[in-house]
Coordinates of C-alpha atoms in Angstrom, one line a residue:
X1 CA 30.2 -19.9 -44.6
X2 CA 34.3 -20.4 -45.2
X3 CA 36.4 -18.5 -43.4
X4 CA 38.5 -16.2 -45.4
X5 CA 42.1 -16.1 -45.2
X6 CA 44.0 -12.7 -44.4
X7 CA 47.1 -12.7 -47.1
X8 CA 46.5 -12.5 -51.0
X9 CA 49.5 -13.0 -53.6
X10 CA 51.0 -10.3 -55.1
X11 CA 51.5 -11.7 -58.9
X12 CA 50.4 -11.6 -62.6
X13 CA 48.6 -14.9 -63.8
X14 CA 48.9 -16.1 -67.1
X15 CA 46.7 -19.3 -67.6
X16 CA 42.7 -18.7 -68.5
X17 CA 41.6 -21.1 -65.9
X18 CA 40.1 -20.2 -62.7
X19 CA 43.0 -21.6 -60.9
X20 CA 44.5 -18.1 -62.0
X21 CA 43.0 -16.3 -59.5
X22 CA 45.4 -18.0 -57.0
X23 CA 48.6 -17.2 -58.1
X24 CA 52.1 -17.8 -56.6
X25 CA 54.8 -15.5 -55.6
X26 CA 55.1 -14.5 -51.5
X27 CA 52.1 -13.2 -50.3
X28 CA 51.6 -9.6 -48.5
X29 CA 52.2 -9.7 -44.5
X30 CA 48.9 -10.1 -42.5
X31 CA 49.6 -7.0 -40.6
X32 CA 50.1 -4.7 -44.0
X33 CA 47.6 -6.3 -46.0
X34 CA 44.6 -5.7 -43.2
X35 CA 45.3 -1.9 -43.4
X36 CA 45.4 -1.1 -47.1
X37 CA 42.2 -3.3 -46.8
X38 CA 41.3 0.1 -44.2
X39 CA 42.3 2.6 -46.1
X40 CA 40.8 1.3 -49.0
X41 CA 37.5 1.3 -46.9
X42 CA 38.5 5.0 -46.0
X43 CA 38.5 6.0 -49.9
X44 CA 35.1 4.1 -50.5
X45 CA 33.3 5.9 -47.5
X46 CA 34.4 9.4 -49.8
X47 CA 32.7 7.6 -52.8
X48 CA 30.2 5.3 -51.9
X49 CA 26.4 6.1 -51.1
X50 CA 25.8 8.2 -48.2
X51 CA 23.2 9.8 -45.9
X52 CA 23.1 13.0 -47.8
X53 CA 23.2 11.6 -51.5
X54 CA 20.6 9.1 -51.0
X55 CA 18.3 12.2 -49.4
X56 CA 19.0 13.9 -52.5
X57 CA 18.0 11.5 -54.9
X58 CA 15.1 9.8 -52.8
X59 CA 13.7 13.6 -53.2
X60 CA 14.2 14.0 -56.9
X61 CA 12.6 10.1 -57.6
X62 CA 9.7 11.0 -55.2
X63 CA 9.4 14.3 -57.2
X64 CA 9.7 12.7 -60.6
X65 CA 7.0 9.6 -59.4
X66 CA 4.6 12.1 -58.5
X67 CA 4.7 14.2 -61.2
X68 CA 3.9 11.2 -63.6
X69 CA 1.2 10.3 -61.2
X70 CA -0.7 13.5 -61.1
X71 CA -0.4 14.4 -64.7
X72 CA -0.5 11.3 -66.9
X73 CA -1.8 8.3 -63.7
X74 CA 1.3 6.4 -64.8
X75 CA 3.9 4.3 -62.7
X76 CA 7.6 5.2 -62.5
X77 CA 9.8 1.9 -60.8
X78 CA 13.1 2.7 -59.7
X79 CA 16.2 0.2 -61.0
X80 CA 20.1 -0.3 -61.3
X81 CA 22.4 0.9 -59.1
X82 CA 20.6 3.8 -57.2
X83 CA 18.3 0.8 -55.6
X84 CA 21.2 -1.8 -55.5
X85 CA 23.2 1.3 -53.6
X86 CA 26.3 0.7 -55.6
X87 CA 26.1 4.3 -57.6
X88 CA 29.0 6.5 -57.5
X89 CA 28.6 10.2 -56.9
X90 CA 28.2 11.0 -60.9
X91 CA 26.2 7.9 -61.0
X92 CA 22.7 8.4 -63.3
X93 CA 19.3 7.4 -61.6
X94 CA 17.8 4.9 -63.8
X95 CA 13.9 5.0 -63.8
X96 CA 11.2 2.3 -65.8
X97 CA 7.7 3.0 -66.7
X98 CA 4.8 0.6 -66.7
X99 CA 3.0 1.0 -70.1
X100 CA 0.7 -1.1 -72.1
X101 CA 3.0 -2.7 -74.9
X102 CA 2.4 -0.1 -78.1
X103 CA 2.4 2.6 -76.7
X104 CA 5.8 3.4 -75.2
X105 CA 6.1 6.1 -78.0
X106 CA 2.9 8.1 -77.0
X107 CA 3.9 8.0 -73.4
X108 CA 7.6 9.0 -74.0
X109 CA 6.2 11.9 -76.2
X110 CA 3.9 13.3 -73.1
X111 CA 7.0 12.7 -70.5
X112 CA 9.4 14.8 -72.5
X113 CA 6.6 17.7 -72.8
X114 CA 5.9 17.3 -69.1
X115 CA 9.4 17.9 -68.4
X116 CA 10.0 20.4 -70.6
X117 CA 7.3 22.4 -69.5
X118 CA 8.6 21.4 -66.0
X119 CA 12.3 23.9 -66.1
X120 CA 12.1 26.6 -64.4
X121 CA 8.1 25.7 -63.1
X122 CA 9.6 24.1 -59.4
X123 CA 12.2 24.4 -57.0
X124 CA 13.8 20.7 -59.3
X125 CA 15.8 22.4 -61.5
X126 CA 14.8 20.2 -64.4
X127 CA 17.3 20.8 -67.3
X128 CA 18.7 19.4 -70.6
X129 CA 15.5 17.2 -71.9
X130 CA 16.2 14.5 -74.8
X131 CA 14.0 12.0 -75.9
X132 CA 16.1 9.0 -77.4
X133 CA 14.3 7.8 -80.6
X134 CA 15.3 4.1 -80.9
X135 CA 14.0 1.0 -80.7
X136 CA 15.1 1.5 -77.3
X137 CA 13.2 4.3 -75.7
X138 CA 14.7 6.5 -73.6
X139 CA 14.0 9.6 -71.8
X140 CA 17.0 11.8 -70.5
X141 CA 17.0 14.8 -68.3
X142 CA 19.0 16.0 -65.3
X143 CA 18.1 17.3 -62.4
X144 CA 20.0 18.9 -59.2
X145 CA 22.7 17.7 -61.2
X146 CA 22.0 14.5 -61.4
X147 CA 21.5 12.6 -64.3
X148 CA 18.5 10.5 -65.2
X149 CA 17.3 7.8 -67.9
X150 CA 13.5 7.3 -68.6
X151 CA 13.1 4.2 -70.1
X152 CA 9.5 1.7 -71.0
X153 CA 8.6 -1.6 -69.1
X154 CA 12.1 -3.0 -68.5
X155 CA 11.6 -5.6 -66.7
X156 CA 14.6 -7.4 -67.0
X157 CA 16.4 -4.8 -64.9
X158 CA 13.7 -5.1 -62.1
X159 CA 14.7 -9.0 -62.2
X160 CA 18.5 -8.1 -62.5
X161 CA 18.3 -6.1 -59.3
X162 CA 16.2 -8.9 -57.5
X163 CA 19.2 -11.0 -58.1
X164 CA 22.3 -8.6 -57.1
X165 CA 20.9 -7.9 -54.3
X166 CA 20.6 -12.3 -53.3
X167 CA 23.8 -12.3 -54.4
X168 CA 25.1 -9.8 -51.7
X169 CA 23.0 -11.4 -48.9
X170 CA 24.3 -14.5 -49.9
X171 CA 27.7 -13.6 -49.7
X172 CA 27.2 -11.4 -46.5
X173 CA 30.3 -10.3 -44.5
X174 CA 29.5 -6.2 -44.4
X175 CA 28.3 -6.3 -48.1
X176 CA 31.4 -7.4 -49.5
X177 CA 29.8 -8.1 -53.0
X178 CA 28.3 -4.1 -53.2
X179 CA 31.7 -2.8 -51.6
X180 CA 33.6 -4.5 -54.2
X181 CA 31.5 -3.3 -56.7
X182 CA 32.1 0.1 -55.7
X183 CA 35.7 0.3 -55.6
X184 CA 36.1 -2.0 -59.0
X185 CA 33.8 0.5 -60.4
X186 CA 35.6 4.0 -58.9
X187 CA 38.6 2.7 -60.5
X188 CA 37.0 1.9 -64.3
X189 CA 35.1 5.0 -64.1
X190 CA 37.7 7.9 -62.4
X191 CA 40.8 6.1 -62.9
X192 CA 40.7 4.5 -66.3
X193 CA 38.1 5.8 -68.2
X194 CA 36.8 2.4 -69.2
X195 CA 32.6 2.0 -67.9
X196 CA 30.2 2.7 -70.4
X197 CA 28.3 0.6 -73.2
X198 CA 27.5 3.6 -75.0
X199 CA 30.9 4.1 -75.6
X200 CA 32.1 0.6 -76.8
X201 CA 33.0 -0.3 -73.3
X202 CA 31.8 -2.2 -70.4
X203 CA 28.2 -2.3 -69.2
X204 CA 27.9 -1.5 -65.2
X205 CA 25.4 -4.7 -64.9
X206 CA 28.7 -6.8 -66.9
X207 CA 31.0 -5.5 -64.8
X208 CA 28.5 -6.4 -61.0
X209 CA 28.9 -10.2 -63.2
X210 CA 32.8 -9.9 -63.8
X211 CA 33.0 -8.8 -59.7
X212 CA 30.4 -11.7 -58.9
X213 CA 32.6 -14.3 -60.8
X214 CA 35.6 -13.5 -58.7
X215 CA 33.9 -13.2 -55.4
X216 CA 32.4 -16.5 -56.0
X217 CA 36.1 -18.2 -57.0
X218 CA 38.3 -16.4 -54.0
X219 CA 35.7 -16.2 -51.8
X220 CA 37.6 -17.9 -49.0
X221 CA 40.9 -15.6 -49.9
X222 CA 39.7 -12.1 -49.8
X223 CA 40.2 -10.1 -46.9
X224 CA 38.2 -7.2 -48.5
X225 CA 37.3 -5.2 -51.9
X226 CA 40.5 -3.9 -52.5
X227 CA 41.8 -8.3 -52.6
X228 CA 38.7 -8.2 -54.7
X229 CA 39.9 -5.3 -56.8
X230 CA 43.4 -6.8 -57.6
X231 CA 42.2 -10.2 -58.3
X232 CA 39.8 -8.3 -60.7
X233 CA 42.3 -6.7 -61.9
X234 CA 45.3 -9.7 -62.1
X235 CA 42.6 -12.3 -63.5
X236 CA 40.9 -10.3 -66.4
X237 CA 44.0 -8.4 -67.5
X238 CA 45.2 -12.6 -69.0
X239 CA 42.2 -13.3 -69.5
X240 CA 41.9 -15.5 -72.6
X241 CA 38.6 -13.8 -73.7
X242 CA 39.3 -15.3 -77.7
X243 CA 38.4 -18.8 -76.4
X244 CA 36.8 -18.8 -73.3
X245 CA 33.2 -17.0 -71.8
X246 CA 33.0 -15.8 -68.3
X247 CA 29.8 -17.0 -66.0
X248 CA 29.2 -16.7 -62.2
X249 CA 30.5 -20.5 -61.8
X250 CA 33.0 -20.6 -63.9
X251 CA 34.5 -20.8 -67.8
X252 CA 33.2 -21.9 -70.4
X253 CA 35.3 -22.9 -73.8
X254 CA 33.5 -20.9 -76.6
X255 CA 34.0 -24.2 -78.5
X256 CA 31.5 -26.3 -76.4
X257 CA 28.6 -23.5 -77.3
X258 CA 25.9 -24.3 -77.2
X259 CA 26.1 -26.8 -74.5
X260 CA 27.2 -24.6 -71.3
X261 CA 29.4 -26.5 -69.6
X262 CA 32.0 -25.2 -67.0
X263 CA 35.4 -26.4 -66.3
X264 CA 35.0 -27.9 -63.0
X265 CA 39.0 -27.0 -61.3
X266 CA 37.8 -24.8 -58.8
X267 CA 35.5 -24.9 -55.8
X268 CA 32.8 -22.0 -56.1
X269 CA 31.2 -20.1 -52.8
X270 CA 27.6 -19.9 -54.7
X271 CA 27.2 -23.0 -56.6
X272 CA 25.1 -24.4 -59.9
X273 CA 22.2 -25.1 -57.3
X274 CA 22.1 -21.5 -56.3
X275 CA 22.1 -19.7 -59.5
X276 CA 19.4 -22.2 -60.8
X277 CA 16.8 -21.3 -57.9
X278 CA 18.0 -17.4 -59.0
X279 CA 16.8 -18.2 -62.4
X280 CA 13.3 -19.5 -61.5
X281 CA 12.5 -17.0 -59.2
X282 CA 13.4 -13.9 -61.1
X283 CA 13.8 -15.0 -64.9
X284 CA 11.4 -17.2 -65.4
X285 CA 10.2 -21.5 -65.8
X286 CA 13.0 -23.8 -66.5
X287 CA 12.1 -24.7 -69.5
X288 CA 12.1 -21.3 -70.8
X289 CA 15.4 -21.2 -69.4
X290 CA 16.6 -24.3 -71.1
X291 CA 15.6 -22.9 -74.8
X292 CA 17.5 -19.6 -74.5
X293 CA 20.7 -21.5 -74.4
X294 CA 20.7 -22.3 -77.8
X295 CA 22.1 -19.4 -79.4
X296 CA 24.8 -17.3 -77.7
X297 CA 26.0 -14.7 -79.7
X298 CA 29.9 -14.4 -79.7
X299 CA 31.6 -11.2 -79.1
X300 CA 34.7 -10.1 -78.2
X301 CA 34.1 -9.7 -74.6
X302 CA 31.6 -13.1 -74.1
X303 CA 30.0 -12.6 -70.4
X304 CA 27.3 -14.8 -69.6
X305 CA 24.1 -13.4 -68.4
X306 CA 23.2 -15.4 -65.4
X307 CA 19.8 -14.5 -65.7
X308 CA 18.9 -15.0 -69.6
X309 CA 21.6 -17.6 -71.3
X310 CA 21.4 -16.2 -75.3
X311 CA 22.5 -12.9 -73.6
X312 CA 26.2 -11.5 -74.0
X313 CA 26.5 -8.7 -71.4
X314 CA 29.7 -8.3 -72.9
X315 CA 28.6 -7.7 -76.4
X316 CA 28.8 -3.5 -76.2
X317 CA 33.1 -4.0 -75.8
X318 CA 34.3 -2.8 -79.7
X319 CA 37.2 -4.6 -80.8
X320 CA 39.6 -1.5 -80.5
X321 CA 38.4 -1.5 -76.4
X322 CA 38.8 -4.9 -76.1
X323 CA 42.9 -4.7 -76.2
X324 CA 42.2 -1.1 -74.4
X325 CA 40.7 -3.0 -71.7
X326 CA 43.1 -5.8 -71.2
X327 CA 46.3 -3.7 -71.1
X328 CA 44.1 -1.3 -68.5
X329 CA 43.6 -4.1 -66.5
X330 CA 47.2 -5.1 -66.5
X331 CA 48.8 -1.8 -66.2
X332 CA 46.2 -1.6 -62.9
X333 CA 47.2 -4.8 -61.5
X334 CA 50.9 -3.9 -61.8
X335 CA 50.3 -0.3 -60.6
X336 CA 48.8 -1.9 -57.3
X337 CA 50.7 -4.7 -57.0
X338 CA 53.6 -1.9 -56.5
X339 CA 51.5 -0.2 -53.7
X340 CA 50.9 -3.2 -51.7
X341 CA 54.8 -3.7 -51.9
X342 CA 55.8 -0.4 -49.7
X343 CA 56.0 -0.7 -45.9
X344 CA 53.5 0.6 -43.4
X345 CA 51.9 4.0 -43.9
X346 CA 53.5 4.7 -47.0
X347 CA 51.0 2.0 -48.7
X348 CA 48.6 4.2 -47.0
X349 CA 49.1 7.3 -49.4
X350 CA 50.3 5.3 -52.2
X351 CA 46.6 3.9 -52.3
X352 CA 45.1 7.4 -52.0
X353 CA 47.4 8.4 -54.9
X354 CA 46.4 4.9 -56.7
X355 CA 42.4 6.6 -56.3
X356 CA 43.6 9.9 -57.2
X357 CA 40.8 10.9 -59.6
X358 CA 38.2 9.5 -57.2
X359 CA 39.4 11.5 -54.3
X360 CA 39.9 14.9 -56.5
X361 CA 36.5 14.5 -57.4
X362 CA 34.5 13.4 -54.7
X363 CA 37.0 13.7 -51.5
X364 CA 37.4 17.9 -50.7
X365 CA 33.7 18.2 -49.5
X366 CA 32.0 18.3 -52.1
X367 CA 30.1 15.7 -54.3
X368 CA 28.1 15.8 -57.9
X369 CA 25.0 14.6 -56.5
X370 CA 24.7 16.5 -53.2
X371 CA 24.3 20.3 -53.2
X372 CA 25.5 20.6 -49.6
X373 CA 29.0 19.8 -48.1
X374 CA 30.2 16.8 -47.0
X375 CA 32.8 15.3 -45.1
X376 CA 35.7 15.7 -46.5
X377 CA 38.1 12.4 -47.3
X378 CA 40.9 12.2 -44.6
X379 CA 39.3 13.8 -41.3
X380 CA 38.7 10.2 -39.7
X381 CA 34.9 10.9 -39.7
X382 CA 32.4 9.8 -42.3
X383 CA 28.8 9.9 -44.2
X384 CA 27.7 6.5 -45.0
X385 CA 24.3 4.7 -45.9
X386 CA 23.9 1.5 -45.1
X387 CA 24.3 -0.7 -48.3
X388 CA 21.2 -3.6 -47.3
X389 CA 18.3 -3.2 -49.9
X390 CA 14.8 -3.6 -49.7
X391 CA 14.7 -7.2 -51.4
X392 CA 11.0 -7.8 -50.9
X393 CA 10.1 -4.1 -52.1
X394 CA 12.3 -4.9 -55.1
X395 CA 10.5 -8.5 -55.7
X396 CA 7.1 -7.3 -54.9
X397 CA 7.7 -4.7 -57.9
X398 CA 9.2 -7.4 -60.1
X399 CA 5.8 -9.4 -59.8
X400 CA 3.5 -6.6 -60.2
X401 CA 5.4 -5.8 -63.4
X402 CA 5.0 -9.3 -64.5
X403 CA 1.2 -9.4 -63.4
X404 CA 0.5 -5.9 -65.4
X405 CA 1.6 -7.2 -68.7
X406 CA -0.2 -10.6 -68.6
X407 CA 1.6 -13.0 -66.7
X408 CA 0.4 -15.8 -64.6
X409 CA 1.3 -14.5 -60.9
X410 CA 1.6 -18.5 -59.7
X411 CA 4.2 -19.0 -62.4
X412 CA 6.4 -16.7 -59.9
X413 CA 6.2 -18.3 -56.8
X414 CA 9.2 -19.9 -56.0
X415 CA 9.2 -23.1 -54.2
X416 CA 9.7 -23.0 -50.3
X417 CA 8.6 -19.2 -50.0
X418 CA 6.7 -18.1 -47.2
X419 CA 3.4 -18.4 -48.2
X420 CA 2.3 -15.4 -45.8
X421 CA 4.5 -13.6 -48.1
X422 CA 1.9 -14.3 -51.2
X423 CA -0.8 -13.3 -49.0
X424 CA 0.3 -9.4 -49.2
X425 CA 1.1 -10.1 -52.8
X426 CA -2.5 -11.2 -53.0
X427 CA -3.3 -8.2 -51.5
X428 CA -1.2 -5.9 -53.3
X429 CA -2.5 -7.2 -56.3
X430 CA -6.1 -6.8 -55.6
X431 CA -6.0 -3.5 -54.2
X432 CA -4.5 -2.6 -57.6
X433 CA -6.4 -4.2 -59.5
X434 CA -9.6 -2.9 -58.2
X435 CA -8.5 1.3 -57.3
X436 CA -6.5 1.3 -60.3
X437 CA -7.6 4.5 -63.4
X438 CA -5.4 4.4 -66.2
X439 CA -5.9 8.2 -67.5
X440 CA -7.2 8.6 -70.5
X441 CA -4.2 10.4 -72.3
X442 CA -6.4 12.9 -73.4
X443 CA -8.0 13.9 -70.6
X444 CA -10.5 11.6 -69.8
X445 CA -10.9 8.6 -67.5
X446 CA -11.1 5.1 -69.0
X447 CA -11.2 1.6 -66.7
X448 CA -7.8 0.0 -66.9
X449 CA -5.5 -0.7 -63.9
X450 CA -3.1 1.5 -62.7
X451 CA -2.4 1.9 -58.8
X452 CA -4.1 4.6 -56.8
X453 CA -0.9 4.5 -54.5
X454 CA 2.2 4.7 -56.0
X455 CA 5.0 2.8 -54.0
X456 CA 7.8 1.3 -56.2
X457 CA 11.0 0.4 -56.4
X458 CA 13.1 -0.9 -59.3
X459 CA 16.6 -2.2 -61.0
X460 CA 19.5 -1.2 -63.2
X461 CA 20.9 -0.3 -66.3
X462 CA 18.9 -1.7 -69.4
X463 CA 18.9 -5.4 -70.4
X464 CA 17.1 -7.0 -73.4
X465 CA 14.1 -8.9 -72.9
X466 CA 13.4 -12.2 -71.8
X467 CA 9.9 -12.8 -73.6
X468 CA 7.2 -11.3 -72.3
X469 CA 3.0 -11.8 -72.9
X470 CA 0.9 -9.3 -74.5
X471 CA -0.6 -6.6 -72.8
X472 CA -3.4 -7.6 -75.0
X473 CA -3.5 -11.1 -73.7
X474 CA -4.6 -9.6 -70.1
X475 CA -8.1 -9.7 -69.0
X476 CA -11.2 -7.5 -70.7
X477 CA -11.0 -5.0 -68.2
X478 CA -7.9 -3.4 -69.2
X479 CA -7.7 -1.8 -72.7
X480 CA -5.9 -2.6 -75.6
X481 CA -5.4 0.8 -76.7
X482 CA -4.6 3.9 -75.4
X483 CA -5.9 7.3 -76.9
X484 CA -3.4 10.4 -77.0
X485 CA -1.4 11.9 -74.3
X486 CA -2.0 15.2 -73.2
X487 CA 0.3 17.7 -73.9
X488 CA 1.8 19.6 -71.1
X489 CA -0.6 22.6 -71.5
X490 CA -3.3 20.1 -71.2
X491 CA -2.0 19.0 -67.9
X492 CA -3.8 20.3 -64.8
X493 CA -1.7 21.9 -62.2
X494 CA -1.7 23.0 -58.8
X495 CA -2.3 26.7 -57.7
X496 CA 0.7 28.7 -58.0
X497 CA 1.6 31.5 -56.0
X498 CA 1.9 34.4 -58.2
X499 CA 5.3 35.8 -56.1
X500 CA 7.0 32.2 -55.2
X501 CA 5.7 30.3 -58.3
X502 CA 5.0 27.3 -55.6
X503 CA 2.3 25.3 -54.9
X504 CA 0.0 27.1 -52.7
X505 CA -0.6 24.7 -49.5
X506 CA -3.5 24.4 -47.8
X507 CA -3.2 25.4 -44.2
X508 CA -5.1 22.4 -42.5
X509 CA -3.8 19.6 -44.8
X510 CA -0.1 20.8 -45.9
X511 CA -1.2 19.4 -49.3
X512 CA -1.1 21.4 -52.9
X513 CA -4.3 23.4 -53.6
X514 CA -6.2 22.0 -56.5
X515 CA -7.5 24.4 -59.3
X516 CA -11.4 24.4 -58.7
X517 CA -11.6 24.2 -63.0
X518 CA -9.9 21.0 -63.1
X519 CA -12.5 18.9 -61.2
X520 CA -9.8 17.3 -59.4
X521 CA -11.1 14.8 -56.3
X522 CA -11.1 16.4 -53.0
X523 CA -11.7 14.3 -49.6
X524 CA -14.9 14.6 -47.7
X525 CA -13.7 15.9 -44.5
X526 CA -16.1 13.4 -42.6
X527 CA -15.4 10.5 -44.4
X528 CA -12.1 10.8 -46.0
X529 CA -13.7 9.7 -49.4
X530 CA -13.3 11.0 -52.4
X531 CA -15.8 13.6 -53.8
X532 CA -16.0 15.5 -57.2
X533 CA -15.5 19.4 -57.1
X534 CA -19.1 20.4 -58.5

């Protein structure tokens, strides 16, 4: 691993090569660069993941997983930036269900009654209940505050998230990847008002690619994620976006498409080598690979997903946000070049006014998706989670999803892995395949595979496809269709207590009471198997 140098210029760059990202003017002192590079890490601890927040939302996806568990017997992963840790404090909580392909309607159908009938029914606060008829599916709600999208067998973000988090480990030195990530995106979201595909702007899954392109050019010139931030910033604001196409190596001239060739006048931390193992192990056989470079579709933002070659992550950016974009990206760049130009502490307060929307909101003790107080932002103490995912949760989850819709399991084991590994893969994969009960969606029980423990984890924000088998393909034991759902007055639920409206617990176990009409399983107290309420 290089070793990173402690002064970055202070310029604007004008040509669209990758030598931009160097520019050449008098660089900041050592001393003054190393503590805006602290108070920079100051602001982030105000808005990055912490204790409290990920308590909060651990509590709402636990509530939300079993909730589809015990009503419908249906799997909810977790993916994007909640898993990744990278959210910001108004960040959503993006959530995937495994569903045979078909029947994501049906399914999205029963979820939105099931929350519905859900407000006011538990201590969750469930609130504001759309379901998103596109082609698409997508079920929103919030809860505590807290945002949340629904959405049906996306499992390109589960692959997306296996591959962020590499990325990080790969690049190591206190998460600088997810740290940058954070900042770059406090600034787009509170500062500039420029994150959101929805609104013609920038994807958050783009915008980890943008951040993962300069990491990977300066990587031995970046004393920290505020360097990151203004070479961001300096780089993309010139960036020659009519002719050239952004990838995690390098640039590409639009005019070569459909060969992808990048120019080659810069040295790269991750190289070509890297990136290609990535793409086996979480997108799929080279070949497959090879044939979805052969149509890229031009846009006026052209980012290349690493991951899946015929897709434009940039593709959401309008025209009209395109030039918003760029002169955002400048007018940042020249707002913090000014910053870093002020001696000693005053750089200090200059920065917190340069984050002033991200401290107003999330640095006077109080945050959007935590209902207690927090620290506040300037009393030298702080709230932080550590940033390190589960990477072999998130992979395990990735190959289950890829085993439940039909794929070959040994077509995903990358070359060199622990083959102990595989063994609880093996494992994991049996035990579901044998315990699993798809519920019958009205009511009844029919043999299909769905797990009897639910433990998942996910990605981010959605992705298109990369070409997927038909559910139908799979073996004879799992059905091809599905009848109805229930609706949510179909749904068995526990006991309530008639003054709390709670779950009445059971003294001995601590668990929820089950309704003696619903012939719900209860444990043999001898032999902890299950037994059917006569």
């Amino acid at each position: 691993m290089a070793d990173h140098q402690e002064k970055v210029p202070v310029s604007s760059s004008q040509a669209p090569s990758s030598s931009s990202l160097t520019p050449t003017t008098t660089p900041i002192a050592e001393e003054l660069w190393l503590f805006a590079e602290e108070r920079a890490q100051e602001i982030l601890f105000a808005i990055q993941p912490m204790y409290l927040s990920e308590r909060s939302r651990n509590e709402i996806i636990n509530h939300l997983q079993t909730l589809m568990w015990e009503r419908l017997g249906i799997e909810v992963f977790l993916f994007g930036s909640v898993p990744l840790k990278t959210y910001l404090p108004d960040g959503d909580i993006d959530l995937t269900v495994l569903t045979p392909y078909g029947m994501e309607e049906n399914c999205a159908k029963a979820l939105r009654n099931i929350l519905e009938a859900e407000r006011g029914e538990s201590d969750f606060q469930v609130t504001d209940v759309q379901y998103i008829h596109a082609q698409v599916k997508v079920i929103k709600c919030t809860i505590r505050n807290v945002a949340l999208d629904i959405s049906f067998n996306q499992m390109a973000g589960l692959s997306a998230l296996c591959f962020l988090e590499k990325v990080d480990r790969a690049f190591g030195r206190d998460h600088l990847f997810k740290r940058s990530i954070i900042l770059i995106k406090a600034w787009c979201f509170y500062e500039s008002r420029i994150l959101g595909a929805n609104s013609g702007l920038i994807s958050t899954y783009a915008l980890a690619i943008l951040v993962l392109n300069i990491v990977n050019m300066s990587y031995s010139s970046v004393s920290g994620p505020l360097a990151v931030l203004y070479k961001f910033m300096d780089f993309y604001g010139s960036f020659d976006w009519e002719n050239y196409c952004i990838t995690v190596t390098g640039l590409v001239p639009i005019s070569s498409f459909p060969d992808i060739t990048e120019t080659r006048n810069h040295e790269v931390f991750l190289d070509e080598k890297f990136f290609r193992k990535c793409i086996e192990s979480y997108s799929g056989p080279a070949n497959v690979v090879e044939a979805n470079r052969k149509y890229f579709p031009v846009k006026h933002y052209n980012i290349l997903d690493p991951l899946k070659h015929s897709n434009n992550l940039g593709r959401s950016v309008s025209e009209g946000n395109a030039i918003r974009l760029r002169h955002c990206f400048r007018r940042g760049a020249q707002k913090l070049r000014d910053v870093l130009t002020f001696p000693g502490e005053t750089v200090g307060w200059k920065l917190e006014n340069f984050f002033g929307n991200s401290l107003d909101r999330n640095g006077k003790g109080q945050r959007q998706d935590v209902e207690e107080p927090v620290i506040p932002f300037g009393t030298g103490k702080a709230d932080y989670s550590n940033l390190r995912g589960d990477f072999d949760g998130y992979f395990l989850c990735f190959i289950y999803g890829k085993w439940f819709h039909g794929e070959s399991l040994h077509n995903w084991i990358p070359q060199g892995l622990d083959i102990s590994s595989w063994e609880t893969v093996r494992w994991f994969m049996t035990r579901r395949r044998n315990v699993f009960n798809w519920r019958n969606l009205d009511g009844g029980s029919t043999s299909t595979s769905m797990p009897n423990k639910r433990k998942s984890k996910g990605t981010g924000t959605y992705i298109p496809e990369m070409g997927q088998q038909s559910y139908t393909g799979r073996s004879s034991s799992k059905p091809s269709t599905v009848k109805s759902l229930p609706s949510a007055s179909q749904t068995h639920r526990c006991k309530k207590d008639p003054q709390t409206h709670r779950c009445k617990k059971d003294p001995q176990t601590h668990r929820c009471k089950k309704n003696p009409q619903t012939h719900q399983c209860k444990k043999n107290p001898q032999t902890q198997e299950c037994k059917k309420n006569p």
